[in-house]
Short mmCIF file of C-alpha atoms in Angstrom, two decimals:
data_model
loop_
_atom_site.label_atom_id
_atom_site.label_comp_id
_atom_site.label_asym_id
_atom_site.label_seq_id
_atom_site.Cartn_x
_atom_site.Cartn_y
_atom_site.Cartn_z
CA UNK A 1 -5.68 -39.68 -11.43
CA UNK A 2 -3.69 -38.02 -14.42
CA UNK A 3 -5.46 -36.37 -17.31
CA UNK A 4 -4.68 -38.96 -19.78
CA UNK A 5 -6.03 -41.77 -17.20
CA UNK A 6 -9.23 -39.96 -16.86
CA UNK A 7 -9.61 -39.57 -20.61
CA UNK A 8 -9.06 -43.32 -20.87
CA UNK A 9 -11.72 -43.97 -18.30
CA UNK A 10 -14.25 -41.65 -19.80
CA UNK A 11 -13.76 -43.30 -23.11
CA UNK A 12 -14.14 -46.66 -21.56
CA UNK A 13 -17.27 -45.83 -19.77
CA UNK A 14 -18.61 -44.23 -23.06
CA UNK A 15 -18.00 -47.66 -24.88
CA UNK A 16 -19.94 -49.33 -21.91
CA UNK A 17 -22.88 -46.96 -22.34
CA UNK A 18 -22.89 -47.52 -26.12
CA UNK A 19 -22.87 -51.26 -25.83
CA UNK A 20 -25.82 -51.06 -23.14
CA UNK A 21 -27.74 -48.75 -25.56
CA UNK A 22 -27.30 -51.29 -28.29
CA UNK A 23 -28.41 -54.18 -26.13
CA UNK A 24 -31.35 -52.35 -25.03
CA UNK A 25 -32.45 -51.51 -28.47
CA UNK A 26 -32.04 -55.19 -29.46
CA UNK A 27 -34.21 -56.47 -26.54
CA UNK A 28 -36.77 -53.95 -27.52
CA UNK A 29 -36.83 -55.48 -31.05
CA UNK A 30 -36.86 -59.18 -29.78
CA UNK A 31 -39.88 -58.56 -27.50
CA UNK A 32 -42.02 -56.85 -30.15
CA UNK A 33 -40.66 -53.34 -30.09
CA UNK A 34 -41.91 -52.83 -33.60
CA UNK A 35 -45.34 -52.38 -32.31
CA UNK A 36 -44.22 -49.30 -30.34
CA UNK A 37 -42.01 -48.04 -33.09
CA UNK A 38 -43.53 -49.07 -36.62
CA UNK A 39 -40.95 -50.35 -39.04
CA UNK A 40 -39.06 -53.47 -40.31
CA UNK A 41 -36.70 -55.49 -38.03
CA UNK A 42 -33.82 -54.30 -40.26
CA UNK A 43 -34.76 -50.65 -39.85
CA UNK A 44 -34.78 -51.15 -36.02
CA UNK A 45 -31.38 -52.93 -36.17
CA UNK A 46 -30.14 -49.88 -37.98
CA UNK A 47 -31.73 -47.54 -35.48
CA UNK A 48 -30.27 -49.40 -32.52
CA UNK A 49 -26.69 -49.06 -34.06
CA UNK A 50 -27.23 -45.41 -34.86
CA UNK A 51 -28.36 -44.50 -31.40
CA UNK A 52 -25.36 -46.30 -29.92
CA UNK A 53 -22.91 -44.64 -32.18
CA UNK A 54 -24.52 -41.14 -31.70
CA UNK A 55 -24.31 -41.68 -27.88
CA UNK A 56 -20.63 -42.65 -27.93
CA UNK A 57 -19.82 -39.84 -30.31
CA UNK A 58 -21.59 -37.39 -28.13
CA UNK A 59 -19.66 -38.60 -24.96
CA UNK A 60 -16.38 -38.42 -26.85
CA UNK A 61 -17.20 -34.83 -27.90
CA UNK A 62 -17.93 -33.72 -24.32
CA UNK A 63 -14.76 -35.34 -23.21
CA UNK A 64 -12.68 -33.66 -26.07
CA UNK A 65 -14.47 -30.22 -24.95
CA UNK A 66 -13.56 -30.58 -21.40
CA UNK A 67 -9.93 -31.88 -22.14
CA UNK A 68 -9.19 -29.12 -24.71
CA UNK A 69 -6.26 -26.69 -24.02
CA UNK A 70 -8.00 -23.24 -22.82
CA UNK A 71 -6.80 -19.86 -23.89
CA UNK A 72 -6.39 -17.33 -21.17
CA UNK A 73 -9.47 -15.12 -20.78
CA UNK A 74 -9.12 -11.55 -21.62
CA UNK A 75 -9.78 -9.42 -18.52
CA UNK A 76 -10.45 -10.88 -14.99
CA UNK A 77 -8.12 -13.21 -13.17
CA UNK A 78 -6.52 -15.68 -15.53
CA UNK A 79 -5.90 -19.13 -14.28
CA UNK A 80 -2.40 -20.26 -13.44
CA UNK A 81 -1.22 -22.82 -15.98
CA UNK A 82 0.67 -26.07 -15.23
CA UNK A 83 2.24 -27.11 -18.43
CA UNK A 84 3.71 -30.63 -18.32
CA UNK A 85 5.95 -32.65 -20.61
CA UNK A 86 6.04 -36.34 -19.96
CA UNK A 87 7.37 -39.31 -21.71
CA UNK A 88 6.06 -42.01 -19.26
CA UNK A 89 3.05 -40.28 -17.74
CA UNK A 90 4.73 -39.27 -14.43
CA UNK A 91 5.02 -35.59 -15.11
CA UNK A 92 1.39 -35.38 -16.11
CA UNK A 93 0.33 -36.92 -12.94
CA UNK A 94 2.60 -34.55 -10.94
CA UNK A 95 1.05 -31.82 -12.93
CA UNK A 96 -2.48 -32.88 -12.06
CA UNK A 97 -1.78 -33.26 -8.52
CA UNK A 98 -0.19 -29.86 -8.44
CA UNK A 99 -3.46 -28.36 -9.98
CA UNK A 100 -5.51 -29.93 -7.19
CA UNK A 101 -3.11 -28.46 -4.50
CA UNK A 102 -3.31 -25.06 -6.08
CA UNK A 103 -7.20 -25.14 -6.17
CA UNK A 104 -7.16 -26.44 -2.53
CA UNK A 105 -5.08 -23.24 -1.79
CA UNK A 106 -7.73 -20.97 -3.48
CA UNK A 107 -5.70 -20.62 -6.85
CA UNK A 108 -7.59 -20.90 -10.14
CA UNK A 109 -5.40 -23.49 -12.13
CA UNK A 110 -5.51 -25.53 -15.07
CA UNK A 111 -3.00 -28.14 -16.64
CA UNK A 112 -2.24 -28.64 -20.26
CA UNK A 113 0.52 -30.63 -22.27
CA UNK A 114 3.48 -28.38 -23.19
CA UNK A 115 2.64 -28.68 -27.02
CA UNK A 116 -0.74 -26.99 -26.31
CA UNK A 117 1.00 -23.81 -24.73
CA UNK A 118 1.11 -21.64 -27.88
CA UNK A 119 2.92 -18.42 -28.34
CA UNK A 120 -0.02 -16.13 -27.65
CA UNK A 121 -1.10 -17.89 -24.53
CA UNK A 122 2.50 -17.87 -23.15
CA UNK A 123 3.11 -14.04 -24.03
CA UNK A 124 -0.09 -13.09 -22.31
CA UNK A 125 0.42 -15.57 -19.26
CA UNK A 126 1.21 -14.06 -15.87
CA UNK A 127 2.03 -17.32 -14.03
CA UNK A 128 3.12 -20.74 -15.44
CA UNK A 129 4.36 -23.70 -13.73
CA UNK A 130 6.40 -26.13 -15.78
CA UNK A 131 6.42 -29.85 -14.96
CA UNK A 132 8.96 -31.48 -17.44
CA UNK A 133 10.85 -34.65 -17.64
CA UNK A 134 14.05 -35.71 -19.55
CA UNK A 135 14.30 -38.87 -21.60
CA UNK A 136 17.09 -40.67 -23.30
CA UNK A 137 20.29 -38.79 -23.14
CA UNK A 138 19.11 -35.35 -22.28
CA UNK A 139 16.14 -35.28 -24.75
CA UNK A 140 12.74 -33.88 -24.39
CA UNK A 141 9.56 -35.84 -24.32
CA UNK A 142 8.56 -36.56 -27.82
CA UNK A 143 5.27 -34.57 -27.54
CA UNK A 144 7.32 -31.50 -26.42
CA UNK A 145 9.09 -31.12 -29.82
CA UNK A 146 6.07 -29.22 -31.19
CA UNK A 147 6.77 -26.57 -28.55
CA UNK A 148 10.30 -26.31 -29.30
CA UNK A 149 9.67 -26.05 -33.05
CA UNK A 150 6.57 -24.10 -33.26
CA UNK A 151 6.10 -21.85 -30.12
CA UNK A 152 9.60 -20.99 -29.05
CA UNK A 153 10.65 -19.40 -32.59
CA UNK A 154 7.58 -17.30 -32.11
CA UNK A 155 8.35 -15.68 -28.75
CA UNK A 156 10.47 -12.65 -28.55
CA UNK A 157 10.09 -11.58 -24.95
CA UNK A 158 8.36 -12.49 -21.93
CA UNK A 159 8.61 -9.65 -19.40
CA UNK A 160 5.33 -10.26 -17.67
CA UNK A 161 5.72 -14.02 -17.08
CA UNK A 162 6.58 -15.43 -13.58
CA UNK A 163 7.12 -19.03 -13.63
CA UNK A 164 8.22 -21.99 -11.71
CA UNK A 165 10.13 -24.99 -12.87
CA UNK A 166 10.06 -28.56 -11.74
CA UNK A 167 12.58 -30.82 -13.64
CA UNK A 168 12.10 -34.60 -13.37
CA UNK A 169 15.22 -36.63 -14.14
CA UNK A 170 17.54 -39.48 -12.98
CA UNK A 171 21.23 -38.85 -11.80
CA UNK A 172 22.34 -42.23 -13.32
CA UNK A 173 22.26 -40.48 -16.60
CA UNK A 174 24.91 -37.95 -17.71
CA UNK A 175 22.37 -35.15 -18.67
CA UNK A 176 20.43 -34.95 -15.32
CA UNK A 177 17.17 -32.86 -15.87
CA UNK A 178 18.69 -31.39 -19.12
CA UNK A 179 15.43 -30.48 -20.69
CA UNK A 180 14.17 -28.74 -17.52
CA UNK A 181 17.38 -26.92 -17.22
CA UNK A 182 17.34 -25.79 -20.98
CA UNK A 183 13.69 -24.67 -20.80
CA UNK A 184 14.56 -22.58 -17.52
CA UNK A 185 17.58 -21.04 -19.22
CA UNK A 186 15.37 -20.27 -22.38
CA UNK A 187 12.70 -18.54 -20.23
CA UNK A 188 15.22 -16.47 -18.33
CA UNK A 189 16.87 -15.43 -21.52
CA UNK A 190 13.61 -14.06 -22.80
CA UNK A 191 12.88 -11.92 -19.79
CA UNK A 192 10.75 -14.22 -17.63
CA UNK A 193 11.34 -14.15 -13.90
CA UNK A 194 11.43 -17.21 -11.91
CA UNK A 195 9.25 -17.50 -8.72
CA UNK A 196 11.81 -19.55 -7.22
CA UNK A 197 14.83 -21.49 -7.98
CA UNK A 198 14.43 -24.51 -10.27
CA UNK A 199 13.50 -27.70 -8.30
CA UNK A 200 15.21 -30.80 -9.57
CA UNK A 201 13.69 -34.21 -8.80
CA UNK A 202 16.11 -37.29 -8.77
CA UNK A 203 14.18 -40.48 -9.67
CA UNK A 204 10.81 -39.33 -8.26
CA UNK A 205 12.44 -38.44 -4.77
CA UNK A 206 9.64 -37.85 -2.26
CA UNK A 207 11.51 -35.22 -0.29
CA UNK A 208 11.98 -33.03 -3.38
CA UNK A 209 8.38 -33.55 -4.44
CA UNK A 210 7.35 -32.50 -0.91
CA UNK A 211 9.36 -29.30 -1.30
CA UNK A 212 7.39 -28.58 -4.49
CA UNK A 213 4.14 -29.25 -2.83
CA UNK A 214 5.20 -26.74 -0.16
CA UNK A 215 5.99 -24.14 -2.82
CA UNK A 216 2.62 -24.75 -4.31
CA UNK A 217 1.04 -23.78 -0.85
CA UNK A 218 2.92 -20.74 -0.79
CA UNK A 219 1.61 -19.57 -4.17
CA UNK A 220 -1.95 -19.91 -2.69
CA UNK A 221 -3.17 -19.15 0.82
CA UNK A 222 -0.32 -21.00 2.54
CA UNK A 223 -2.71 -23.63 3.82
CA UNK A 224 -0.63 -26.94 4.41
CA UNK A 225 -1.78 -30.09 2.51
CA UNK A 226 -1.34 -33.74 3.46
CA UNK A 227 1.97 -35.06 1.82
CA UNK A 228 1.42 -37.05 -1.27
CA UNK A 229 3.45 -39.74 0.30
CA UNK A 230 3.33 -40.94 3.97
CA UNK A 231 6.24 -39.36 5.80
CA UNK A 232 9.10 -41.13 7.44
CA UNK A 233 10.45 -39.28 10.36
CA UNK A 234 13.29 -39.72 12.88
CA UNK A 235 12.99 -38.86 16.57
CA UNK A 236 14.89 -35.92 17.71
CA UNK A 237 14.67 -34.21 21.20
CA UNK A 238 13.79 -30.57 21.94
CA UNK A 239 16.87 -29.41 23.90
CA UNK A 240 16.26 -25.79 24.07
CA UNK A 241 13.68 -23.01 23.09
CA UNK A 242 14.54 -19.32 23.47
CA UNK A 243 12.60 -16.28 22.19
CA UNK A 244 14.95 -14.14 20.02
CA UNK A 245 12.58 -10.99 20.10
CA UNK A 246 11.23 -10.44 23.43
CA UNK A 247 8.87 -7.46 23.60
CA UNK A 248 8.04 -7.42 19.95
CA UNK A 249 4.64 -6.72 18.68
CA UNK A 250 4.31 -8.72 15.64
CA UNK A 251 4.62 -12.29 16.69
CA UNK A 252 7.36 -13.99 18.74
CA UNK A 253 10.20 -15.68 17.08
CA UNK A 254 12.01 -18.60 18.86
CA UNK A 255 15.41 -20.34 18.41
CA UNK A 256 14.60 -24.05 18.72
CA UNK A 257 17.65 -26.26 19.24
CA UNK A 258 17.40 -30.08 18.75
CA UNK A 259 19.45 -33.19 19.47
CA UNK A 260 19.10 -36.65 17.73
CA UNK A 261 17.41 -39.03 20.04
CA UNK A 262 20.07 -41.86 19.38
CA UNK A 263 23.79 -41.53 19.57
CA UNK A 264 24.32 -41.19 15.82
CA UNK A 265 24.94 -37.69 14.83
CA UNK A 266 23.57 -36.96 11.29
CA UNK A 267 25.25 -34.75 8.74
CA UNK A 268 23.88 -32.00 6.64
CA UNK A 269 25.15 -29.10 4.71
CA UNK A 270 24.52 -25.30 5.06
CA UNK A 271 21.23 -24.74 2.97
CA UNK A 272 19.59 -27.91 3.90
CA UNK A 273 16.09 -28.28 5.20
CA UNK A 274 14.41 -29.68 8.32
CA UNK A 275 11.03 -31.17 7.83
CA UNK A 276 8.97 -31.25 10.98
CA UNK A 277 6.06 -33.44 11.78
CA UNK A 278 3.88 -31.40 13.81
CA UNK A 279 1.43 -32.42 16.62
CA UNK A 280 -1.62 -31.18 18.19
CA UNK A 281 -1.32 -29.87 21.67
CA UNK A 282 -1.81 -32.06 24.72
CA UNK A 283 -4.99 -30.05 25.68
CA UNK A 284 -6.62 -30.26 22.34
CA UNK A 285 -5.99 -33.99 22.05
CA UNK A 286 -7.41 -34.51 25.51
CA UNK A 287 -10.65 -32.68 24.49
CA UNK A 288 -10.98 -34.65 21.21
CA UNK A 289 -10.46 -37.86 23.02
CA UNK A 290 -13.13 -36.95 25.74
CA UNK A 291 -15.75 -35.76 23.23
CA UNK A 292 -15.52 -39.15 21.39
CA UNK A 293 -15.22 -41.28 24.71
CA UNK A 294 -11.87 -42.69 23.61
CA UNK A 295 -9.26 -44.11 25.88
CA UNK A 296 -6.08 -42.23 25.10
CA UNK A 297 -3.83 -44.75 26.95
CA UNK A 298 -5.17 -47.68 24.72
CA UNK A 299 -2.60 -49.28 22.71
CA UNK A 300 -3.14 -49.48 18.96
CA UNK A 301 -0.54 -51.01 16.88
CA UNK A 302 1.80 -50.69 19.71
CA UNK A 303 1.47 -47.03 20.46
CA UNK A 304 -1.08 -45.36 22.67
CA UNK A 305 -4.15 -44.04 20.94
CA UNK A 306 -3.24 -40.27 22.05
CA UNK A 307 -0.06 -40.38 19.99
CA UNK A 308 -2.01 -41.24 16.86
CA UNK A 309 -4.58 -38.63 17.33
CA UNK A 310 -1.81 -36.12 18.13
CA UNK A 311 -0.06 -36.72 14.93
CA UNK A 312 -3.00 -37.06 12.70
CA UNK A 313 -5.73 -35.07 10.90
CA UNK A 314 -8.95 -35.54 12.78
CA UNK A 315 -11.85 -37.24 11.19
CA UNK A 316 -15.27 -38.56 12.25
CA UNK A 317 -14.99 -41.40 14.53
CA UNK A 318 -16.78 -44.30 13.23
CA UNK A 319 -18.27 -47.67 14.61
CA UNK A 320 -15.41 -49.62 12.88
CA UNK A 321 -12.84 -51.37 15.09
CA UNK A 322 -10.48 -48.81 16.38
CA UNK A 323 -7.48 -50.14 14.56
CA UNK A 324 -9.18 -49.76 11.17
CA UNK A 325 -10.03 -46.20 12.18
CA UNK A 326 -6.46 -45.35 13.04
CA UNK A 327 -5.17 -47.09 9.72
CA UNK A 328 -7.36 -44.36 7.95
CA UNK A 329 -6.05 -41.52 9.78
CA UNK A 330 -3.95 -39.10 7.61
CA UNK A 331 -0.62 -37.53 9.18
CA UNK A 332 -0.53 -33.97 9.67
CA UNK A 333 1.11 -31.91 6.77
CA UNK A 334 4.91 -31.42 7.45
CA UNK A 335 6.46 -28.15 8.03
CA UNK A 336 9.79 -26.97 6.43
CA UNK A 337 12.43 -24.79 8.16
CA UNK A 338 15.84 -23.71 7.20
CA UNK A 339 18.67 -25.31 9.34
CA UNK A 340 20.40 -22.41 10.98
CA UNK A 341 23.54 -24.43 12.19
CA UNK A 342 26.14 -26.82 10.93
CA UNK A 343 26.88 -30.18 12.32
CA UNK A 344 30.17 -29.01 13.86
CA UNK A 345 28.17 -26.88 16.42
CA UNK A 346 26.77 -30.23 17.76
CA UNK A 347 23.16 -28.90 17.55
CA UNK A 348 20.26 -28.47 14.96
CA UNK A 349 18.86 -25.10 15.40
CA UNK A 350 15.67 -23.55 13.71
CA UNK A 351 14.22 -20.17 13.94
CA UNK A 352 10.45 -20.32 14.07
CA UNK A 353 8.05 -17.38 14.05
CA UNK A 354 4.74 -18.25 16.21
CA UNK A 355 1.83 -17.54 13.88
CA UNK A 356 -1.48 -16.66 15.33
CA UNK A 357 -4.76 -17.19 13.74
CA UNK A 358 -7.75 -14.83 13.69
CA UNK A 359 -9.00 -16.73 16.93
CA UNK A 360 -5.67 -16.06 18.75
CA UNK A 361 -4.76 -19.61 18.40
CA UNK A 362 -1.00 -20.50 17.15
CA UNK A 363 -0.72 -22.14 13.87
CA UNK A 364 -0.17 -25.98 13.92
CA UNK A 365 3.80 -26.09 13.12
CA UNK A 366 4.69 -22.89 15.01
CA UNK A 367 2.35 -23.73 17.92
CA UNK A 368 3.86 -27.17 18.34
CA UNK A 369 7.61 -26.06 18.24
CA UNK A 370 7.09 -22.85 20.07
CA UNK A 371 4.47 -23.85 22.85
CA UNK A 372 3.07 -27.21 23.01
CA UNK A 373 6.29 -29.47 22.68
CA UNK A 374 7.86 -30.12 26.05
CA UNK A 375 11.53 -29.43 26.69
CA UNK A 376 13.28 -32.77 26.36
CA UNK A 377 10.21 -34.18 24.56
CA UNK A 378 10.18 -35.93 21.10
CA UNK A 379 10.12 -34.08 17.89
CA UNK A 380 9.44 -35.93 14.57
CA UNK A 381 12.03 -34.63 11.96
CA UNK A 382 13.56 -35.57 8.73
CA UNK A 383 16.52 -33.88 6.85
CA UNK A 384 16.08 -32.90 3.39
CA UNK A 385 18.90 -32.15 1.07
CA UNK A 386 18.62 -28.84 -0.83
CA UNK A 387 21.61 -28.79 -3.12
CA UNK A 388 20.20 -25.76 -5.08
CA UNK A 389 21.10 -23.75 -1.95
CA UNK A 390 24.32 -25.55 -1.04
CA UNK A 391 27.61 -23.38 -0.35
CA UNK A 392 29.92 -22.56 -3.30
CA UNK A 393 32.58 -24.88 -3.97
CA UNK A 394 35.25 -22.49 -3.66
CA UNK A 395 36.29 -19.49 -1.51
CA UNK A 396 34.76 -17.01 -3.72
CA UNK A 397 33.19 -13.83 -2.12
CA UNK A 398 29.69 -14.37 -0.85
CA UNK A 399 26.81 -12.04 -0.67
CA UNK A 400 23.95 -13.11 1.78
CA UNK A 401 20.58 -11.38 1.51
CA UNK A 402 17.58 -12.02 3.62
CA UNK A 403 14.79 -10.77 5.86
CA UNK A 404 12.78 -12.12 8.93
CA UNK A 405 13.25 -15.80 9.99
CA UNK A 406 15.23 -16.05 6.54
CA UNK A 407 18.24 -15.14 8.53
CA UNK A 408 18.35 -18.93 9.74
CA UNK A 409 19.56 -20.35 6.45
CA UNK A 410 22.12 -17.34 6.03
CA UNK A 411 23.48 -18.01 9.43
CA UNK A 412 24.29 -21.52 8.55
CA UNK A 413 26.08 -20.40 5.52
CA UNK A 414 28.08 -17.80 7.64
CA UNK A 415 29.01 -20.60 10.09
CA UNK A 416 30.18 -23.01 7.38
CA UNK A 417 32.12 -20.39 5.53
CA UNK A 418 33.81 -19.32 9.00
CA UNK A 419 34.58 -22.95 9.72
CA UNK A 420 36.38 -23.31 6.26
CA UNK A 421 38.34 -19.95 6.89
CA UNK A 422 36.61 -17.99 4.03
CA UNK A 423 35.94 -14.33 5.51
CA UNK A 424 34.84 -12.57 2.36
CA UNK A 425 31.22 -12.45 3.53
CA UNK A 426 28.71 -9.61 3.01
CA UNK A 427 25.43 -9.89 4.88
CA UNK A 428 22.32 -7.77 4.20
CA UNK A 429 19.56 -8.51 6.55
CA UNK A 430 16.10 -6.88 7.03
CA UNK A 431 13.73 -6.80 9.92
CA UNK A 432 11.16 -4.40 11.67
CA UNK A 433 12.79 -3.05 14.98
CA UNK A 434 16.46 -2.94 16.01
CA UNK A 435 15.38 -2.91 19.60
CA UNK A 436 13.81 -6.24 19.34
CA UNK A 437 14.53 -8.12 16.03
CA UNK A 438 18.06 -8.86 16.31
CA UNK A 439 17.93 -12.71 15.70
CA UNK A 440 21.40 -14.29 16.22
CA UNK A 441 22.79 -10.97 17.32
CA UNK A 442 25.62 -12.16 19.68
CA UNK A 443 26.83 -14.55 16.68
CA UNK A 444 26.70 -11.73 14.01
CA UNK A 445 28.39 -9.21 16.24
CA UNK A 446 31.19 -11.45 17.23
CA UNK A 447 31.80 -12.65 13.43
CA UNK A 448 31.70 -9.16 12.40
CA UNK A 449 34.05 -7.74 14.95
CA UNK A 450 36.62 -10.50 14.08
CA UNK A 451 36.44 -9.61 10.42
CA UNK A 452 34.81 -12.95 9.50
CA UNK A 453 31.79 -11.13 8.13
CA UNK A 454 33.74 -8.22 6.04
CA UNK A 455 30.31 -6.15 5.79
CA UNK A 456 27.15 -6.19 7.65
CA UNK A 457 24.08 -4.18 6.62
CA UNK A 458 21.04 -4.41 8.94
CA UNK A 459 17.81 -2.73 7.80
CA UNK A 460 14.89 -2.04 10.11
CA UNK A 461 11.71 -1.06 8.34
CA UNK A 462 9.84 0.26 11.34
CA UNK A 463 12.55 2.44 12.93
CA UNK A 464 12.53 4.95 10.07
CA UNK A 465 16.00 6.20 8.72
CA UNK A 466 17.38 6.13 5.16
CA UNK A 467 16.77 2.55 4.33
CA UNK A 468 13.29 0.99 4.94
CA UNK A 469 13.87 -2.35 3.43
CA UNK A 470 16.88 -4.70 2.53
CA UNK A 471 16.25 -4.20 -1.24
CA UNK A 472 16.74 -0.34 -0.54
CA UNK A 473 20.06 -1.13 1.17
CA UNK A 474 21.17 -3.15 -1.72
CA UNK A 475 20.26 -0.46 -4.40
CA UNK A 476 22.09 2.06 -2.36
CA UNK A 477 25.05 -0.21 -2.45
CA UNK A 478 25.00 -0.62 -6.15
CA UNK A 479 28.76 0.33 -6.75
CA UNK A 480 29.98 -2.15 -4.13
CA UNK A 481 27.43 -4.79 -5.48
CA UNK A 482 28.84 -4.40 -8.97
CA UNK A 483 32.63 -4.63 -7.64
CA UNK A 484 31.83 -7.76 -5.51
CA UNK A 485 30.05 -9.47 -8.69
CA UNK A 486 33.13 -8.42 -10.68
CA UNK A 487 35.26 -10.21 -8.28
CA UNK A 488 33.36 -13.42 -8.83
CA UNK A 489 30.79 -13.17 -5.80
CA UNK A 490 28.05 -15.34 -5.56
CA UNK A 491 24.59 -14.26 -4.15
CA UNK A 492 22.24 -16.23 -1.91
CA UNK A 493 18.86 -14.92 -1.06
CA UNK A 494 16.81 -16.37 1.84
CA UNK A 495 13.20 -15.19 3.12
CA UNK A 496 9.95 -13.76 1.72
CA UNK A 497 8.63 -15.32 -1.69
CA UNK A 498 6.05 -12.64 -1.91
CA UNK A 499 7.77 -9.40 -0.86
CA UNK A 500 11.54 -9.41 -0.49
CA UNK A 501 12.64 -11.90 -3.02
CA UNK A 502 11.19 -10.26 -6.14
CA UNK A 503 12.19 -6.87 -4.96
CA UNK A 504 15.77 -7.96 -4.58
CA UNK A 505 15.48 -9.56 -7.95
CA UNK A 506 14.37 -6.54 -9.54
CA UNK A 507 17.35 -4.60 -7.91
CA UNK A 508 19.74 -6.95 -9.12
CA UNK A 509 18.33 -6.80 -12.60
CA UNK A 510 18.54 -2.99 -12.53
CA UNK A 511 21.99 -2.52 -10.95
CA UNK A 512 23.79 -5.48 -12.86
CA UNK A 513 21.69 -5.56 -16.03
CA UNK A 514 19.61 -8.42 -17.38
CA UNK A 515 22.41 -10.25 -18.99
CA UNK A 516 24.59 -10.33 -16.09
CA UNK A 517 21.73 -11.46 -13.73
CA UNK A 518 20.88 -14.27 -16.32
CA UNK A 519 24.58 -15.17 -16.37
CA UNK A 520 24.61 -15.45 -12.62
CA UNK A 521 21.73 -17.68 -12.69
CA UNK A 522 23.13 -19.83 -15.37
CA UNK A 523 26.55 -20.19 -13.62
CA UNK A 524 24.83 -21.07 -10.19
CA UNK A 525 26.16 -17.86 -8.71
CA UNK A 526 22.61 -16.49 -7.96
CA UNK A 527 20.59 -18.92 -5.67
CA UNK A 528 17.31 -18.44 -3.67
CA UNK A 529 15.78 -20.26 -0.92
CA UNK A 530 12.36 -18.41 -0.65
CA UNK A 531 9.00 -19.36 1.12
#
């Protein structure tokens, strides 16, 4: 429930309480209450009304106190602010859901309307998420005008602020997400740094909102949460699974190759995302069924019960009819992976690192794809367009920067560029060990030898040498970086949200200057897909 809805509910409840108090006082009077509280009947009527009014006023005051915009505390960990600007109430609802998601991930968070975000709070804030809609022909919501006219003129610089932007709009209008874009550019001009690229939502698109929800999880403990809307997957087939770093000591990485289950071959662009619906492993499902004396082969709504259990978050088995219990099961949270191939290659490739928990068990998503799913078996998948990370529209030079499994999204861009005959490509890639962590090594060597990758810088942090991380290699190539940017190059970054991406961003600002960095963002020549 959104904050405005909660306030209305509280006020409504307060009115009910006040009326009940008034009725109680009247009943006491009618039944001789004056023998308990001496005084005239008129006096008791006034006392009843006074009690009711005071009770209602106290409740309203409590509501106003809880709903007040809170200043950030001096000292200690300040709560992450989710500031919203909403014309119809949808942005406020998304902001409240975002706060709930952050708190589930262990992040202290609070929401407030944009006009309550004053200059002092904004200057001292370390992290703010903005959830803003656009109304009319590119206008801000009415209540946001106070922020534009009062807060913005008082702000000179925001060097300590890290922010995220969720812009809500409708592509049927010419000025799609105009207010979100304007606010994003204003923050960047004043020295604030984006945690990730602006997320633009077309007409409450569920796929884009799922991506926003995924990013919220990355700001916390990374814990996956149930989708806000029930997912609709398509069946794919697991064609091949190959470990790309045999002998490593920090988690296996697997190249996962998928084929659509039907004859129709879907299309996507470099930069797009595959959302995977994971399942519990067969052994774990069998144990759950046995522990609750359930028949996994029993058909429920046309599917074996074991399939429902495999795809769902487990909950207590009740005495209700099995069909009702199944209807209340929540699907497992989806996992997002950058697509590493292009449709012309006739396969959909992912690069997945198998994560192990403290108990030595693999994570839900990586365990499903890297271990439990059988070759030839079915994989639940949906494609999500990621227009903010699509290739440049022309043959301009392209600088690709990434680390770890982030090489997946960069490989797709290279494949698309080479397919189009565009060879002015520079790849900077970081991993741990040269002996083990050469993901897509054959492809990269072949393309580099053929001149289809003009420059290739591989950095291995655990092998020693001059460059420890990819951002160090980028800083040492400062002169070449400036030359490529002067030639019109675009920069695409894919990989770690917490380590690599902000470090690369700092190098770009240091080497190119804040004005050039801001211009690259504004022109769409600097794009990031980070996780």
